[in-house]
Structures are given as C-alpha cells and as structure tokens.
Short mmCIF file of C-alpha atoms in Angstrom, two decimals:
data_model
loop_
_atom_site.label_atom_id
_atom_site.label_comp_id
_atom_site.label_asym_id
_atom_site.label_seq_id
_atom_site.Cartn_x
_atom_site.Cartn_y
_atom_site.Cartn_z
CA MET A 1 -20.96 -118.99 160.17
CA GLN A 2 -20.30 -116.28 157.56
CA THR A 3 -22.78 -117.96 155.20
CA ILE A 4 -25.48 -117.91 157.90
CA ILE A 5 -24.90 -114.22 158.62
CA LYS A 6 -24.98 -113.28 154.90
CA SER A 7 -28.21 -115.24 154.38
CA LEU A 8 -29.85 -113.54 157.36
CA LYS A 9 -28.78 -110.10 156.10
CA VAL A 10 -30.41 -110.79 152.73
CA LEU A 11 -33.56 -112.03 154.45
CA ALA A 12 -33.64 -108.93 156.65
CA VAL A 13 -33.50 -106.61 153.63
CA LEU A 14 -36.26 -108.53 151.85
CA MET A 15 -38.44 -108.48 154.96
CA LEU A 16 -37.89 -104.76 155.47
CA LEU A 17 -38.82 -103.91 151.88
CA THR A 18 -41.92 -106.09 152.04
CA SER A 19 -42.92 -104.74 155.45
CA LEU A 20 -42.70 -101.13 154.29
CA SER A 21 -45.25 -101.90 151.59
CA SER A 22 -47.60 -103.72 153.99
CA ARG A 23 -49.80 -101.53 156.21
CA SER A 24 -52.23 -103.95 157.73
CA TYR A 25 -49.97 -105.89 160.08
CA SER A 26 -50.28 -105.57 163.84
CA GLN A 27 -47.70 -107.13 166.20
CA THR A 28 -48.01 -107.80 169.91
CA SER A 29 -46.05 -106.83 173.02
CA ARG A 30 -46.02 -109.95 175.21
CA PHE A 31 -44.27 -112.13 177.76
CA SER A 32 -43.23 -115.65 176.75
CA PHE A 33 -42.08 -118.69 178.69
CA VAL A 34 -39.13 -120.55 177.17
CA ILE A 35 -37.89 -124.10 177.76
CA ASN A 36 -35.79 -126.20 175.40
CA SER A 37 -32.69 -128.38 175.02
CA PRO A 38 -30.11 -126.42 173.00
CA THR A 39 -27.23 -128.06 171.15
CA THR A 40 -23.99 -126.53 172.44
CA TYR A 41 -20.29 -127.05 171.88
CA PHE A 42 -16.95 -125.29 172.33
CA ASN A 43 -14.74 -123.65 169.75
CA TYR A 44 -11.15 -124.32 170.85
CA GLY A 45 -9.49 -121.49 168.95
CA LYS A 46 -6.96 -121.40 166.14
CA ALA A 47 -4.21 -122.83 168.34
CA ASN A 48 -6.15 -126.09 168.88
CA THR A 49 -7.35 -127.01 165.40
CA GLY A 50 -6.29 -130.60 166.07
CA LEU A 51 -9.27 -130.98 168.42
CA ARG A 52 -11.87 -130.37 165.71
CA SER A 53 -12.28 -134.04 164.81
CA TYR A 54 -12.54 -135.02 168.50
CA LYS A 55 -15.16 -132.56 169.73
CA LYS A 56 -18.83 -133.44 170.19
CA SER A 57 -21.88 -131.35 170.98
CA TYR A 58 -23.68 -131.33 174.32
CA HIS A 59 -27.47 -131.26 174.72
CA GLY A 60 -28.23 -129.06 177.70
CA LEU A 61 -31.23 -127.26 179.17
CA GLN A 62 -32.52 -123.72 178.84
CA ALA A 63 -35.48 -122.24 180.74
CA GLY A 64 -36.59 -118.66 181.33
CA ILE A 65 -38.69 -115.75 180.11
CA SER A 66 -38.73 -113.48 177.07
CA TYR A 67 -40.47 -110.13 176.60
CA GLN A 68 -41.26 -108.74 173.16
CA ALA A 69 -41.62 -104.96 173.47
CA GLY A 70 -43.36 -103.62 170.37
CA ILE A 71 -41.87 -100.33 169.16
CA THR A 72 -43.54 -100.07 165.75
CA PRO A 73 -45.76 -102.48 163.77
CA ILE A 74 -42.64 -104.03 162.17
CA PHE A 75 -39.99 -103.62 164.87
CA SER A 76 -39.59 -104.68 168.49
CA LEU A 77 -36.92 -105.10 171.18
CA VAL A 78 -36.70 -108.44 172.98
CA PRO A 79 -34.90 -108.70 176.34
CA GLU A 80 -34.62 -112.24 177.73
CA LEU A 81 -33.43 -113.89 180.93
CA TYR A 82 -32.89 -117.60 181.34
CA PHE A 83 -30.90 -120.33 183.05
CA ALA A 84 -28.79 -122.37 180.65
CA MET A 85 -26.77 -125.59 180.90
CA LYS A 86 -24.16 -125.57 178.13
CA GLY A 87 -21.00 -127.49 177.40
CA GLY A 88 -19.06 -129.76 175.10
CA THR A 89 -17.41 -133.17 174.87
CA ILE A 90 -13.98 -134.27 173.67
CA LYS A 91 -13.54 -137.88 172.59
CA GLY A 92 -10.84 -140.08 174.06
CA ASN A 93 -7.25 -140.28 172.71
CA SER A 94 -7.35 -136.65 171.64
CA PRO A 95 -4.34 -134.29 171.70
CA LEU A 96 -5.75 -132.89 174.97
CA THR A 97 -6.71 -136.01 176.93
CA LYS A 98 -6.61 -139.80 176.74
CA ALA A 99 -10.10 -140.25 178.19
CA LYS A 100 -13.44 -138.89 177.00
CA THR A 101 -14.23 -135.64 178.86
CA THR A 102 -17.44 -133.62 179.14
CA LEU A 103 -17.43 -130.05 180.43
CA ARG A 104 -20.73 -128.54 181.56
CA ILE A 105 -21.29 -124.86 182.39
CA ASN A 106 -24.35 -123.56 184.27
CA SER A 107 -25.05 -119.91 183.53
CA LEU A 108 -27.55 -117.07 183.59
CA GLU A 109 -27.87 -115.39 180.19
CA MET A 110 -29.41 -112.06 179.21
CA PRO A 111 -29.77 -111.40 175.45
CA LEU A 112 -31.16 -108.15 174.05
CA LEU A 113 -32.43 -108.67 170.51
CA ALA A 114 -33.65 -106.33 167.80
CA ARG A 115 -36.55 -108.06 166.02
CA LEU A 116 -37.89 -107.28 162.54
CA HIS A 117 -41.40 -108.59 161.71
CA LEU A 118 -43.11 -109.64 158.52
CA ASN A 119 -46.62 -110.81 159.42
CA LYS A 120 -46.07 -113.95 161.53
CA LEU A 121 -42.42 -114.35 160.53
CA TYR A 122 -39.52 -112.48 162.14
CA ILE A 123 -35.74 -112.31 162.27
CA ASN A 124 -33.73 -111.03 165.22
CA ALA A 125 -30.15 -110.39 166.31
CA GLY A 126 -28.34 -108.80 169.21
CA PRO A 127 -25.76 -109.14 171.99
CA TYR A 128 -25.95 -111.27 175.10
CA VAL A 129 -24.22 -111.27 178.48
CA GLY A 130 -23.75 -114.48 180.46
CA TYR A 131 -22.76 -115.08 184.09
CA ASN A 132 -21.43 -118.55 184.88
CA VAL A 133 -22.68 -119.77 188.26
CA GLY A 134 -21.17 -123.27 188.29
CA GLY A 135 -20.12 -126.29 186.32
CA ARG A 136 -18.37 -129.63 186.32
CA LEU A 137 -15.78 -131.65 184.40
CA LYS A 138 -16.62 -135.32 183.91
CA VAL A 139 -13.81 -137.66 182.84
CA ASP A 140 -14.67 -141.19 181.72
CA ALA A 141 -12.60 -144.17 182.74
CA SER A 142 -9.64 -145.15 180.57
CA ASN A 143 -7.03 -147.93 180.53
CA THR A 144 -4.83 -145.94 182.92
CA SER A 145 -7.31 -144.05 185.14
CA SER A 146 -10.74 -144.32 186.74
CA ALA A 147 -13.75 -142.12 186.07
CA SER A 148 -14.01 -138.82 187.94
CA THR A 149 -16.21 -135.74 188.26
CA THR A 150 -14.71 -132.41 189.33
CA LYS A 151 -16.51 -129.23 190.31
CA LEU A 152 -15.26 -126.20 188.38
CA SER A 153 -13.84 -123.18 190.17
CA PHE A 154 -14.67 -119.67 188.95
CA GLY A 155 -12.83 -116.46 189.72
CA SER A 156 -10.05 -114.14 188.60
CA SER A 157 -6.98 -116.34 189.13
CA ASP A 158 -5.15 -118.07 186.28
CA ALA A 159 -6.52 -121.46 187.40
CA ASP A 160 -10.17 -120.39 187.43
CA PHE A 161 -12.85 -120.41 184.75
CA LYS A 162 -14.24 -117.02 183.80
CA ARG A 163 -17.49 -115.87 185.37
CA TRP A 164 -18.55 -113.57 182.52
CA ASP A 165 -19.27 -114.40 178.91
CA VAL A 166 -20.21 -111.97 176.11
CA GLY A 167 -21.34 -112.69 172.57
CA PHE A 168 -24.21 -112.31 170.13
CA GLN A 169 -27.22 -114.28 168.92
CA VAL A 170 -28.95 -114.30 165.55
CA GLY A 171 -31.96 -116.22 164.29
CA ALA A 172 -35.55 -116.31 163.04
CA GLY A 173 -38.96 -117.46 164.18
CA TYR A 174 -42.63 -117.91 163.36
CA ASN A 175 -45.72 -117.16 165.46
CA PHE A 176 -48.71 -119.51 165.60
CA SER A 177 -51.99 -118.15 166.98
CA LEU A 178 -53.72 -120.53 169.40
CA ASN A 179 -56.95 -119.29 171.04
CA GLN A 180 -55.90 -116.52 173.46
CA SER A 181 -52.19 -117.39 173.37
CA THR A 182 -49.35 -117.46 170.84
CA VAL A 183 -46.90 -120.31 170.29
CA THR A 184 -43.59 -119.23 168.74
CA LEU A 185 -41.09 -121.52 167.04
CA ASP A 186 -37.69 -119.83 167.38
CA ALA A 187 -34.39 -120.96 165.80
CA ARG A 188 -31.21 -119.27 166.98
CA TYR A 189 -27.41 -119.41 166.82
CA GLY A 190 -25.21 -118.14 169.66
CA TYR A 191 -21.59 -117.06 169.28
CA GLY A 192 -19.50 -116.54 172.44
CA MET A 193 -16.54 -114.15 172.25
CA VAL A 194 -14.85 -114.83 175.62
CA ASN A 195 -12.35 -117.60 176.33
CA ILE A 196 -13.88 -118.96 179.54
CA SER A 197 -11.30 -121.68 180.23
CA PRO A 198 -7.96 -121.41 182.08
CA ASP A 199 -6.15 -124.36 180.45
CA VAL A 200 -7.19 -124.42 176.79
CA GLU A 201 -9.22 -121.98 174.69
CA ARG A 202 -12.97 -122.54 174.95
CA TYR A 203 -15.56 -120.26 173.34
CA ASN A 204 -19.25 -121.03 173.72
CA ARG A 205 -21.27 -121.94 170.65
CA MET A 206 -24.99 -122.74 170.65
CA PHE A 207 -27.79 -123.71 168.28
CA LYS A 208 -31.37 -124.16 169.42
CA ILE A 209 -34.90 -124.55 168.17
CA SER A 210 -37.28 -123.65 170.96
CA ALA A 211 -41.01 -123.38 171.57
CA GLN A 212 -42.15 -120.22 173.37
CA VAL A 213 -45.65 -119.85 174.81
CA SER A 214 -47.17 -116.36 175.27
CA LEU A 215 -50.19 -116.20 177.55
CA PHE A 216 -50.97 -112.50 177.41
CA GLY A 217 -49.98 -109.41 175.48
CA LYS A 218 -50.90 -106.03 174.06
CA LYS A 219 -51.22 -105.32 170.36
CA ILE A 220 -49.48 -102.44 168.62
CA PRO A 221 -52.11 -100.42 166.67
CA LYS A 222 -52.34 -101.10 162.96
CA GLN A 223 -51.10 -98.48 160.54
CA LYS A 224 -53.73 -96.43 158.77
CA GLN A 225 -54.39 -97.10 155.14
CA GLY A 226 -52.77 -94.50 152.88
#
C-alpha cells in the first residue's frame, strides 16, 4: 500500500510539472455512467494476522454515476454516487471458523476525488463515505454442520454491523475519444478506515478497473498561448 501511494505521488509531481508547461490541453466537464465488478476483500486488523493465509477476495458489482467538474484545464473535482456489492471470503479450518464463509455487504458509496490531468491521462485521490444498506453471511457445509445463509443486522448495538464506512480512494485513468462520447478506463484502490463488524475486525479494501462512458459534456476553454 505504501509503495502504491509513493508511486502515485511521484507520478502526480511529474504530471503537474509537465502540465504547467503545456498550454494547449482542454479537458471536459461531463457525466459518466459506471458499471464494473470490483475485487474486494477485508483487512482483519493486527489482532487477526493468523487469518491472512485464509482470506480470499470477492468479486462484487458496482453501478452508478460520476461527474467530472472541470475547474481549470489541468484540474477537476469528481463527485460520484454508486451502489456497490463488496465482501470477502475466509477458507475453511481457519482460526475463525471451521467452514468456508463469505460475507457480502451492499452499500451506497459517495467518493469526492481531486483529479489532475495530463492530456488524456489523469490521476485522482480523495475521501469516500459509504452507507451499508444490507448484507448476508453465507456459511458452506462442513463435516459437523449444514450450509446456511444469514441476513446481517445493522445498527448501533454491539451485535450489529456498522451502517457507515469512511475511507479514501486513489488511482489513475485514461480517456479514449469515441465519436461524440468518451470512454474512460479507470483503475482505483479503496481503503476503508472503519471496522464495520461486531465480532472480528473487518476493514473494507477494494481494487477495480472500470469502464466509464460519457455521453455529453462541456469543454473547459484552452489556455492562451504565451
């Protein structure tokens, strides 16, 4: 994680220096539609390091909208709103459970990203807020028990999962022009900072590569030649 952040910081500096010397670029304010299958998993905290070799990722679903609001020719703010299915799996015979278990969380997420542009390439980073609307715990059959699926409860008691999640996202993307629309390939990493689970620590982690389609937009005027 630290290596990813350091690499993105270096890339941001290089893009900024290059962008300041380029005066012909014009970005676009636009709406985009987003749908993809992110790879998600849980970080179980320092107290549960024994689960690391037992955890598996979960391929969920993400669908929603994104708006790139152009502020200057090299900088924009990007608020997003989407529905996300996230989760993680623990293999059987782990320190936590004898059977394989899969936890799925359904949530609404709202990132707000600062985006730095260099021609068709960009990098972005910013916080997100998530609201968990539901979920389930699926337990596979084992030698001593049958398979089961349990609906998760959310609330403020010690036995409930947390409704709210907060974290940050960081990533990069590239815009492809296609007739009157723009197709964006966006790669992003999400880091949750809230323990959402009542029984064992669980922090959301996410990696996704998504395709975003923009059907209309408004260009930011080009800078004048000096």
